[in-house]
């Protein structure tokens, strides 16, 4: 199915919103902020689940948005179905698409389905409803082998929401049968042609542990049969290790020793491998933070390092996702279980950088090109994008230096990025032809002489 994936998703930016903790906590608050979000350089807004949370076994005072009690309702704490419809309509008027979180692996223990169709659920040895993941004690798992009627209900629900939204982010998608997602995609396409499917893929370690425990779990390669975009959790933990200098693998609590330099090399090796182990038209979700992961500004207290990692996020191959508040360098990670509004008044703002980076991403090289990255001088990411084939269209020039102060021509076939992950100023050698180029972020000149380039601690992106 995903062989029809629209590759322009690689040019786009998703803005993730947890409505309950956004501004005043209402859908109307999101609607009133759409102009600002759009000006940030966003193409798609993605809402965490908007349905009501269950009460039984709930975590915190408000419960997890991922412990849904009714798939076909809107949480009255954030608004009404009419409010949701008006938000979608307003987003579309402003040129934005909207995605909704789909939580199909489990429900709250007191959900509508648990009460009316307990036979559709996983049962523990004692016959009670339960779940297959130990610390998810506020939910009970659905059993997709139990009845085709469950499949019908879930797909009909997707069709209902597809009347409003342009895509779905599917929670722990690997733990729901792949054949279900394939069928769902086919049927939803009749309601919402071009619907975007984003899978919350999981770490390889979780795939392995689940399979050892007898819990069927799809790998990223399998998920691409049904999904357009997969989370980058196959590389995320190594990315965080390169940022912090330490690593604990999920599931087994094993601490992996190393340093930033070695972690960075391993991280980039894994990023490069994606070019060979996934379908040619693969799209990865690139995020520095999200509702399940620490804030980027918390991991990267040095602002120059944060700007470099942000630029790297936008330069990578895939769809960018930013979590509401990331543009204001928010360090506090809001809880999912209580009222915990995001602080949009931090006094810091990297919106101008994100706007420039989004504009750069509109180049065709971000839609489709070869991609390779390596660590140089210890902590600098050197990445190259190049047009496929011979590297340039007929009649185009390579080298593509600037002429005076004019930016490189649109026909350039190669682009380089240099990102100092520690925000250091330094001179370094890179495999680039000597010449003078223009940094697409700042507009400043970039001199390369005898393969040596000087970094001032800020990220560089340029045609060459």
Tab-separated table of C-alpha atoms in Angstrom:
chain	number	residue	atom	x	y	z
A	1	UNK	CA	0.000	0.000	0.000
A	2	UNK	CA	2.688	2.525	0.987
A	3	UNK	CA	4.263	2.265	-2.444
A	4	UNK	CA	1.841	5.096	-3.235
A	5	UNK	CA	3.303	7.296	-0.502
A	6	UNK	CA	3.521	10.954	-1.497
A	7	UNK	CA	7.226	11.797	-1.319
A	8	UNK	CA	6.469	15.469	-0.685
A	9	UNK	CA	5.807	14.338	2.893
A	10	UNK	CA	9.592	14.601	3.155
A	11	UNK	CA	9.271	18.359	2.669
A	12	UNK	CA	6.638	18.811	5.348
A	13	UNK	CA	6.504	19.751	9.017
A	14	UNK	CA	4.079	18.333	11.600
A	15	UNK	CA	3.133	20.237	14.766
A	16	UNK	CA	2.108	17.971	17.666
A	17	UNK	CA	-0.500	19.260	20.125
A	18	UNK	CA	-1.880	17.829	23.358
A	19	UNK	CA	-5.057	19.894	23.496
A	20	UNK	CA	-5.635	19.493	27.224
A	21	UNK	CA	-2.284	21.175	27.990
A	22	UNK	CA	-2.363	23.690	25.128
A	23	UNK	CA	-3.120	27.316	26.042
A	24	UNK	CA	-6.564	27.182	27.734
A	25	UNK	CA	-6.935	23.472	27.106
A	26	UNK	CA	-9.751	23.690	24.557
A	27	UNK	CA	-10.075	22.865	20.863
A	28	UNK	CA	-11.053	26.511	20.391
A	29	UNK	CA	-7.659	27.546	21.786
A	30	UNK	CA	-5.962	25.540	19.065
A	31	UNK	CA	-8.211	27.088	16.423
A	32	UNK	CA	-7.376	30.604	17.602
A	33	UNK	CA	-3.647	29.836	17.346
A	34	UNK	CA	-3.661	28.439	13.802
A	35	UNK	CA	-2.205	31.567	12.191
A	36	UNK	CA	0.830	31.475	14.493
A	37	UNK	CA	1.273	27.747	13.923
A	38	UNK	CA	1.040	28.193	10.163
A	39	UNK	CA	3.575	31.035	10.239
A	40	UNK	CA	6.015	28.728	12.030
A	41	UNK	CA	6.274	26.782	8.789
A	42	UNK	CA	3.880	23.962	9.666
A	43	UNK	CA	1.998	21.878	7.107
A	44	UNK	CA	0.106	19.466	9.375
A	45	UNK	CA	-1.233	19.748	12.906
A	46	UNK	CA	-1.413	16.463	14.799
A	47	UNK	CA	-3.670	16.189	17.831
A	48	UNK	CA	-3.129	13.654	20.581
A	49	UNK	CA	-6.360	11.695	21.267
A	50	UNK	CA	-9.340	14.007	21.674
A	51	UNK	CA	-11.633	11.309	23.051
A	52	UNK	CA	-12.607	11.039	26.734
A	53	UNK	CA	-10.334	9.114	29.100
A	54	UNK	CA	-11.602	6.295	31.278
A	55	UNK	CA	-12.094	6.557	35.033
A	56	UNK	CA	-11.352	3.017	36.211
A	57	UNK	CA	-7.632	2.589	37.074
A	58	UNK	CA	-6.909	6.046	35.651
A	59	UNK	CA	-3.468	7.551	36.101
A	60	UNK	CA	-3.349	10.989	37.692
A	61	UNK	CA	-6.337	13.260	38.167
A	62	UNK	CA	-7.393	13.360	34.511
A	63	UNK	CA	-6.266	10.032	33.110
A	64	UNK	CA	-4.114	9.221	30.102
A	65	UNK	CA	-5.356	10.334	26.673
A	66	UNK	CA	-4.269	6.857	25.570
A	67	UNK	CA	-6.790	5.179	27.907
A	68	UNK	CA	-9.803	6.004	25.735
A	69	UNK	CA	-13.305	5.254	26.961
A	70	UNK	CA	-15.242	6.040	23.757
A	71	UNK	CA	-13.644	6.008	20.321
A	72	UNK	CA	-16.507	7.974	18.777
A	73	UNK	CA	-16.796	10.906	21.181
A	74	UNK	CA	-14.901	14.092	22.058
A	75	UNK	CA	-13.727	14.714	25.613
A	76	UNK	CA	-16.138	17.349	27.020
A	77	UNK	CA	-13.215	18.889	28.929
A	78	UNK	CA	-11.752	20.138	25.630
A	79	UNK	CA	-14.905	20.770	23.591
A	80	UNK	CA	-17.567	19.192	21.435
A	81	UNK	CA	-17.716	17.339	18.153
A	82	UNK	CA	-18.848	20.610	16.605
A	83	UNK	CA	-15.726	22.304	17.964
A	84	UNK	CA	-13.619	19.546	16.448
A	85	UNK	CA	-15.318	19.933	13.068
A	86	UNK	CA	-14.829	23.702	13.155
A	87	UNK	CA	-11.142	23.290	14.016
A	88	UNK	CA	-10.645	20.969	11.045
A	89	UNK	CA	-12.500	23.360	8.759
A	90	UNK	CA	-10.475	26.343	9.977
A	91	UNK	CA	-7.208	24.447	9.523
A	92	UNK	CA	-8.133	23.540	5.969
A	93	UNK	CA	-9.052	27.138	5.143
A	94	UNK	CA	-5.575	28.196	6.260
A	95	UNK	CA	-3.843	25.561	4.141
A	96	UNK	CA	-3.123	23.183	7.010
A	97	UNK	CA	-3.887	19.488	7.174
A	98	UNK	CA	-4.942	17.791	10.396
A	99	UNK	CA	-4.093	14.376	11.804
A	100	UNK	CA	-5.643	12.545	14.741
A	101	UNK	CA	-4.100	10.024	17.124
A	102	UNK	CA	-5.578	6.522	16.831
A	103	UNK	CA	-5.218	4.220	19.855
A	104	UNK	CA	-6.291	0.798	18.616
A	105	UNK	CA	-4.175	-1.560	20.703
A	106	UNK	CA	-6.120	-0.937	23.908
A	107	UNK	CA	-8.904	0.996	25.660
A	108	UNK	CA	-9.626	2.026	29.222
A	109	UNK	CA	-10.965	-0.869	31.384
A	110	UNK	CA	-14.361	0.889	31.558
A	111	UNK	CA	-14.622	1.751	27.871
A	112	UNK	CA	-17.778	1.448	25.808
A	113	UNK	CA	-16.311	-1.563	24.029
A	114	UNK	CA	-15.137	-3.249	27.241
A	115	UNK	CA	-18.685	-3.013	28.574
A	116	UNK	CA	-20.551	-4.010	25.419
A	117	UNK	CA	-18.088	-6.414	23.778
A	118	UNK	CA	-15.778	-7.940	26.404
A	119	UNK	CA	-15.261	-10.843	23.997
A	120	UNK	CA	-13.213	-8.515	21.788
A	121	UNK	CA	-10.504	-8.194	24.450
A	122	UNK	CA	-7.430	-10.046	25.658
A	123	UNK	CA	-8.208	-12.113	28.762
A	124	UNK	CA	-5.755	-13.095	31.470
A	125	UNK	CA	-5.512	-16.638	32.830
A	126	UNK	CA	-8.179	-15.887	35.431
A	127	UNK	CA	-10.601	-14.747	32.726
A	128	UNK	CA	-10.431	-11.019	33.524
A	129	UNK	CA	-9.557	-8.379	30.961
A	130	UNK	CA	-5.915	-7.399	30.934
A	131	UNK	CA	-2.985	-6.161	28.911
A	132	UNK	CA	0.204	-7.676	27.582
A	133	UNK	CA	2.548	-4.861	28.681
A	134	UNK	CA	3.118	-4.855	32.448
A	135	UNK	CA	3.277	-1.129	33.262
A	136	UNK	CA	0.224	-0.201	31.191
A	137	UNK	CA	-2.105	-0.977	34.064
A	138	UNK	CA	-4.649	1.699	33.138
A	139	UNK	CA	-5.663	-0.051	29.891
A	140	UNK	CA	-6.887	-3.406	28.601
A	141	UNK	CA	-5.802	-4.837	25.252
A	142	UNK	CA	-8.033	-5.569	22.314
A	143	UNK	CA	-7.757	-8.993	20.668
A	144	UNK	CA	-7.951	-8.668	16.902
A	145	UNK	CA	-8.100	-12.436	16.506
A	146	UNK	CA	-11.371	-12.555	18.449
A	147	UNK	CA	-13.841	-11.339	15.852
A	148	UNK	CA	-14.070	-9.769	12.419
A	149	UNK	CA	-16.789	-7.575	13.897
A	150	UNK	CA	-14.075	-5.759	15.885
A	151	UNK	CA	-12.289	-4.957	12.636
A	152	UNK	CA	-15.523	-3.634	11.143
A	153	UNK	CA	-16.203	-1.414	14.159
A	154	UNK	CA	-12.706	0.029	14.238
A	155	UNK	CA	-12.588	0.743	10.516
A	156	UNK	CA	-16.038	2.324	10.586
A	157	UNK	CA	-14.735	4.565	13.372
A	158	UNK	CA	-11.748	5.568	11.235
A	159	UNK	CA	-14.116	6.418	8.387
A	160	UNK	CA	-16.127	8.594	10.753
A	161	UNK	CA	-13.081	10.646	11.752
A	162	UNK	CA	-11.741	10.672	8.169
A	163	UNK	CA	-14.678	12.892	7.261
A	164	UNK	CA	-12.807	15.608	9.206
A	165	UNK	CA	-9.091	14.780	9.224
A	166	UNK	CA	-6.419	14.166	6.601
A	167	UNK	CA	-4.479	11.438	8.362
A	168	UNK	CA	-3.921	9.262	11.383
A	169	UNK	CA	-1.043	8.779	13.776
A	170	UNK	CA	-1.436	5.188	14.974
A	171	UNK	CA	-0.335	4.487	18.544
A	172	UNK	CA	1.913	1.406	19.033
A	173	UNK	CA	0.959	0.393	15.500
A	174	UNK	CA	3.275	-2.672	15.509
A	175	UNK	CA	1.110	-4.399	18.137
A	176	UNK	CA	-2.039	-4.238	15.996
A	177	UNK	CA	-2.123	-6.815	13.155
A	178	UNK	CA	-0.560	-5.551	9.947
A	179	UNK	CA	-3.425	-7.004	7.922
A	180	UNK	CA	-5.829	-4.811	9.878
A	181	UNK	CA	-3.894	-1.685	8.907
A	182	UNK	CA	-3.760	-2.773	5.264
A	183	UNK	CA	-7.522	-3.217	5.147
A	184	UNK	CA	-8.110	0.014	7.063
A	185	UNK	CA	-5.974	1.960	4.606
A	186	UNK	CA	-7.857	0.566	1.618
A	187	UNK	CA	-11.268	1.370	3.057
A	188	UNK	CA	-10.435	4.807	4.456
A	189	UNK	CA	-9.036	5.778	1.054
A	190	UNK	CA	-12.617	5.680	-0.241
A	191	UNK	CA	-13.592	8.352	2.289
A	192	UNK	CA	-10.379	10.418	2.414
A	193	UNK	CA	-8.264	9.961	-0.746
A	194	UNK	CA	-4.601	10.518	0.040
A	195	UNK	CA	-5.073	9.920	3.756
A	196	UNK	CA	-1.698	10.080	5.564
A	197	UNK	CA	-0.747	7.097	7.738
A	198	UNK	CA	1.885	7.591	10.448
A	199	UNK	CA	2.959	4.591	12.531
A	200	UNK	CA	4.361	4.900	16.009
A	201	UNK	CA	6.941	2.242	15.299
A	202	UNK	CA	8.897	0.934	18.283
A	203	UNK	CA	12.549	0.250	19.067
A	204	UNK	CA	14.059	-2.984	17.742
A	205	UNK	CA	14.676	-3.991	21.335
A	206	UNK	CA	10.943	-3.819	22.052
A	207	UNK	CA	10.146	-5.822	18.921
A	208	UNK	CA	12.565	-8.529	20.051
A	209	UNK	CA	11.316	-8.582	23.656
A	210	UNK	CA	7.666	-8.696	22.608
A	211	UNK	CA	8.282	-11.530	20.180
A	212	UNK	CA	10.160	-13.490	22.850
A	213	UNK	CA	7.149	-13.022	25.124
A	214	UNK	CA	4.821	-14.298	22.400
A	215	UNK	CA	3.372	-10.877	21.561
A	216	UNK	CA	3.294	-10.421	17.753
A	217	UNK	CA	4.967	-7.125	16.863
A	218	UNK	CA	5.688	-5.736	13.391
A	219	UNK	CA	9.071	-4.340	12.427
A	220	UNK	CA	9.469	-1.046	10.588
A	221	UNK	CA	10.056	-2.885	7.314
A	222	UNK	CA	6.729	-4.664	7.709
A	223	UNK	CA	4.887	-1.497	8.699
A	224	UNK	CA	5.902	0.226	5.474
A	225	UNK	CA	3.534	-2.150	3.682
A	226	UNK	CA	0.650	-0.134	5.141
A	227	UNK	CA	2.091	3.158	6.418
A	228	UNK	CA	3.589	6.229	4.797
A	229	UNK	CA	5.704	7.348	7.752
A	230	UNK	CA	7.315	5.469	10.645
A	231	UNK	CA	8.758	6.959	13.823
A	232	UNK	CA	12.563	7.066	13.976
A	233	UNK	CA	12.766	5.014	17.162
A	234	UNK	CA	15.235	2.708	15.426
A	235	UNK	CA	17.747	5.548	15.833
A	236	UNK	CA	16.299	7.815	18.542
A	237	UNK	CA	18.039	6.266	21.570
A	238	UNK	CA	21.405	6.603	19.853
A	239	UNK	CA	20.568	10.200	18.962
A	240	UNK	CA	19.829	10.945	22.619
A	241	UNK	CA	23.037	9.171	23.646
A	242	UNK	CA	25.010	11.415	21.275
A	243	UNK	CA	23.351	14.413	22.940
A	244	UNK	CA	23.879	13.324	26.552
A	245	UNK	CA	26.866	10.946	26.495
A	246	UNK	CA	24.984	8.069	28.121
A	247	UNK	CA	22.476	5.426	27.123
A	248	UNK	CA	20.091	2.929	28.677
A	249	UNK	CA	18.430	0.531	26.272
A	250	UNK	CA	14.640	0.202	26.692
A	251	UNK	CA	13.167	-2.908	28.197
A	252	UNK	CA	16.285	-4.354	29.802
A	253	UNK	CA	17.678	-1.309	31.696
A	254	UNK	CA	21.180	-2.114	30.449
A	255	UNK	CA	23.458	0.905	30.559
A	256	UNK	CA	25.626	1.188	27.457
A	257	UNK	CA	28.942	2.866	28.131
A	258	UNK	CA	30.591	5.236	25.710
A	259	UNK	CA	31.111	8.905	24.943
A	260	UNK	CA	29.397	11.444	22.726
A	261	UNK	CA	31.820	10.877	19.868
A	262	UNK	CA	31.339	7.106	19.748
A	263	UNK	CA	27.575	7.415	20.219
A	264	UNK	CA	27.396	9.978	17.409
A	265	UNK	CA	29.255	7.663	15.016
A	266	UNK	CA	26.952	4.759	15.847
A	267	UNK	CA	23.867	6.958	15.542
A	268	UNK	CA	24.861	8.195	12.084
A	269	UNK	CA	25.736	4.658	10.987
A	270	UNK	CA	22.164	3.649	11.862
A	271	UNK	CA	20.767	6.667	10.020
A	272	UNK	CA	22.765	5.740	6.911
A	273	UNK	CA	21.581	2.135	7.095
A	274	UNK	CA	17.995	3.321	6.681
A	275	UNK	CA	18.855	4.055	3.051
A	276	UNK	CA	19.448	0.350	2.453
A	277	UNK	CA	17.063	-1.548	4.730
A	278	UNK	CA	13.784	0.281	4.036
A	279	UNK	CA	11.830	0.742	0.793
A	280	UNK	CA	13.309	3.338	-1.530
A	281	UNK	CA	10.392	5.690	-0.868
A	282	UNK	CA	10.575	5.340	2.922
A	283	UNK	CA	9.667	8.358	5.042
A	284	UNK	CA	10.923	8.577	8.602
A	285	UNK	CA	9.509	10.898	11.247
A	286	UNK	CA	12.322	13.101	12.527
A	287	UNK	CA	11.796	14.451	16.027
A	288	UNK	CA	14.031	15.794	18.769
A	289	UNK	CA	11.185	15.508	21.275
A	290	UNK	CA	7.564	14.392	21.591
A	291	UNK	CA	5.010	13.620	24.292
A	292	UNK	CA	6.864	10.407	25.210
A	293	UNK	CA	10.417	11.757	25.092
A	294	UNK	CA	12.358	14.502	26.938
A	295	UNK	CA	12.318	18.070	25.723
A	296	UNK	CA	15.186	18.922	23.377
A	297	UNK	CA	16.044	22.048	25.364
A	298	UNK	CA	16.323	19.903	28.483
A	299	UNK	CA	18.764	17.516	26.807
A	300	UNK	CA	20.654	20.364	25.127
A	301	UNK	CA	21.050	23.269	27.574
A	302	UNK	CA	23.593	25.002	25.323
A	303	UNK	CA	21.566	27.125	22.889
A	304	UNK	CA	24.055	26.858	20.034
A	305	UNK	CA	24.044	23.066	20.337
A	306	UNK	CA	20.232	23.156	20.359
A	307	UNK	CA	20.169	25.244	17.165
A	308	UNK	CA	22.563	22.820	15.469
A	309	UNK	CA	20.483	19.778	16.427
A	310	UNK	CA	17.340	21.593	15.284
A	311	UNK	CA	18.908	22.329	11.907
A	312	UNK	CA	20.031	18.696	11.652
A	313	UNK	CA	16.466	17.573	12.370
A	314	UNK	CA	15.222	19.649	9.439
A	315	UNK	CA	18.061	18.496	7.164
A	316	UNK	CA	17.471	14.784	7.726
A	317	UNK	CA	15.562	12.665	5.243
A	318	UNK	CA	11.945	12.395	6.342
A	319	UNK	CA	9.080	14.390	7.827
A	320	UNK	CA	9.895	16.832	10.632
A	321	UNK	CA	7.747	16.804	13.771
A	322	UNK	CA	7.953	19.462	16.450
A	323	UNK	CA	6.162	19.250	19.787
A	324	UNK	CA	4.207	22.324	20.851
A	325	UNK	CA	6.573	24.480	22.897
A	326	UNK	CA	9.733	23.255	21.168
A	327	UNK	CA	9.872	26.556	19.275
A	328	UNK	CA	10.100	28.350	22.624
A	329	UNK	CA	12.826	26.053	24.005
A	330	UNK	CA	10.508	24.700	26.693
A	331	UNK	CA	12.416	22.418	29.078
A	332	UNK	CA	9.501	21.090	31.155
A	333	UNK	CA	7.906	17.938	29.803
A	334	UNK	CA	4.161	18.169	30.532
A	335	UNK	CA	2.504	15.185	32.160
A	336	UNK	CA	-0.154	13.302	30.259
A	337	UNK	CA	-2.208	12.574	33.373
A	338	UNK	CA	-2.954	15.971	34.937
A	339	UNK	CA	-3.520	19.559	33.905
A	340	UNK	CA	-0.039	20.852	33.052
A	341	UNK	CA	-0.171	23.719	30.517
A	342	UNK	CA	2.805	24.316	28.236
A	343	UNK	CA	4.697	27.518	29.015
A	344	UNK	CA	4.687	29.615	25.850
A	345	UNK	CA	6.272	32.587	27.650
A	346	UNK	CA	9.827	31.351	28.180
A	347	UNK	CA	11.453	34.458	26.764
A	348	UNK	CA	13.216	32.326	24.164
A	349	UNK	CA	12.092	31.763	20.588
A	350	UNK	CA	13.683	29.858	17.701
A	351	UNK	CA	10.726	30.448	15.390
A	352	UNK	CA	12.883	32.460	12.913
A	353	UNK	CA	15.313	29.544	12.608
A	354	UNK	CA	12.491	27.044	12.085
A	355	UNK	CA	10.945	29.293	9.431
A	356	UNK	CA	14.218	29.467	7.496
A	357	UNK	CA	14.797	25.739	7.790
A	358	UNK	CA	11.282	24.964	6.581
A	359	UNK	CA	11.854	27.207	3.532
A	360	UNK	CA	15.070	25.323	2.752
A	361	UNK	CA	13.170	22.025	2.976
A	362	UNK	CA	10.997	23.028	0.020
A	363	UNK	CA	13.875	22.316	-2.361
A	364	UNK	CA	13.363	19.242	-4.529
A	365	UNK	CA	16.478	17.650	-3.010
A	366	UNK	CA	14.469	17.111	0.168
A	367	UNK	CA	11.733	15.353	-1.808
A	368	UNK	CA	14.004	12.776	-3.368
A	369	UNK	CA	17.774	12.455	-3.224
A	370	UNK	CA	20.481	10.203	-1.902
A	371	UNK	CA	21.505	10.962	1.655
A	372	UNK	CA	24.594	10.248	3.715
A	373	UNK	CA	25.977	11.555	6.994
A	374	UNK	CA	29.180	11.090	8.954
A	375	UNK	CA	30.814	12.386	12.110
A	376	UNK	CA	33.876	14.551	11.491
A	377	UNK	CA	36.233	16.237	13.945
A	378	UNK	CA	34.596	14.278	16.735
A	379	UNK	CA	31.302	16.087	17.228
A	380	UNK	CA	30.319	17.604	13.867
A	381	UNK	CA	27.722	16.011	11.585
A	382	UNK	CA	28.637	16.377	7.918
A	383	UNK	CA	25.697	15.377	5.700
A	384	UNK	CA	25.220	15.442	1.953
A	385	UNK	CA	22.139	15.300	-0.240
A	386	UNK	CA	22.602	14.553	-3.935
A	387	UNK	CA	20.248	14.180	-6.854
A	388	UNK	CA	19.895	10.554	-7.870
A	389	UNK	CA	21.516	9.182	-11.000
A	390	UNK	CA	24.490	11.121	-12.318
A	391	UNK	CA	23.960	13.825	-9.736
A	392	UNK	CA	22.703	16.541	-12.070
A	393	UNK	CA	20.018	17.018	-14.723
A	394	UNK	CA	21.032	17.523	-18.331
A	395	UNK	CA	22.654	20.905	-18.829
A	396	UNK	CA	23.038	21.611	-15.111
A	397	UNK	CA	26.367	22.632	-13.648
A	398	UNK	CA	27.936	20.969	-10.655
A	399	UNK	CA	30.108	22.850	-8.216
A	400	UNK	CA	27.413	25.549	-8.087
A	401	UNK	CA	29.370	28.271	-6.359
A	402	UNK	CA	27.768	31.578	-5.562
A	403	UNK	CA	28.254	34.475	-7.930
A	404	UNK	CA	28.844	37.593	-5.852
A	405	UNK	CA	26.166	37.746	-3.177
A	406	UNK	CA	23.527	35.863	-5.184
A	407	UNK	CA	22.320	32.513	-3.852
A	408	UNK	CA	23.126	29.332	-5.705
A	409	UNK	CA	20.957	28.543	-8.719
A	410	UNK	CA	17.812	26.456	-8.267
A	411	UNK	CA	19.235	23.721	-10.486
A	412	UNK	CA	21.882	22.714	-7.986
A	413	UNK	CA	22.063	18.986	-7.516
A	414	UNK	CA	24.102	18.748	-4.303
A	415	UNK	CA	23.618	20.198	-0.855
A	416	UNK	CA	25.799	19.919	2.245
A	417	UNK	CA	25.063	20.481	5.898
A	418	UNK	CA	27.492	20.950	8.789
A	419	UNK	CA	26.117	20.735	12.317
A	420	UNK	CA	28.299	21.201	15.382
A	421	UNK	CA	26.478	19.051	17.924
A	422	UNK	CA	28.264	20.836	20.787
A	423	UNK	CA	27.938	24.294	19.228
A	424	UNK	CA	31.712	24.728	18.991
A	425	UNK	CA	33.572	27.223	16.809
A	426	UNK	CA	36.372	25.451	14.970
A	427	UNK	CA	38.175	24.882	11.694
A	428	UNK	CA	37.878	21.444	10.150
A	429	UNK	CA	38.561	19.487	6.999
A	430	UNK	CA	35.715	18.116	4.911
A	431	UNK	CA	35.423	16.366	1.564
A	432	UNK	CA	34.139	19.397	-0.342
A	433	UNK	CA	35.496	21.189	-3.400
A	434	UNK	CA	37.241	24.469	-2.722
A	435	UNK	CA	35.090	27.507	-3.378
A	436	UNK	CA	32.876	30.161	-1.879
A	437	UNK	CA	29.299	29.228	-1.131
A	438	UNK	CA	26.290	30.821	0.553
A	439	UNK	CA	24.848	29.563	3.820
A	440	UNK	CA	21.129	29.163	3.197
A	441	UNK	CA	20.308	29.824	6.864
A	442	UNK	CA	22.193	33.071	7.538
A	443	UNK	CA	23.008	34.236	4.009
A	444	UNK	CA	26.675	34.511	4.930
A	445	UNK	CA	29.599	33.402	2.755
A	446	UNK	CA	31.149	29.996	3.397
A	447	UNK	CA	34.760	29.625	2.268
A	448	UNK	CA	36.244	26.208	1.608
A	449	UNK	CA	39.990	26.283	0.921
A	450	UNK	CA	42.191	23.206	0.789
A	451	UNK	CA	39.111	21.286	1.981
A	452	UNK	CA	39.058	23.358	5.154
A	453	UNK	CA	35.999	25.191	6.421
A	454	UNK	CA	35.565	27.331	9.518
A	455	UNK	CA	32.529	26.890	11.759
A	456	UNK	CA	31.442	29.691	14.082
A	457	UNK	CA	29.365	27.303	16.171
A	458	UNK	CA	26.191	27.789	14.126
A	459	UNK	CA	24.793	25.272	11.601
A	460	UNK	CA	25.595	25.617	7.896
A	461	UNK	CA	23.566	24.434	4.892
A	462	UNK	CA	24.652	25.255	1.347
A	463	UNK	CA	24.611	24.082	-2.284
A	464	UNK	CA	27.980	23.065	-3.678
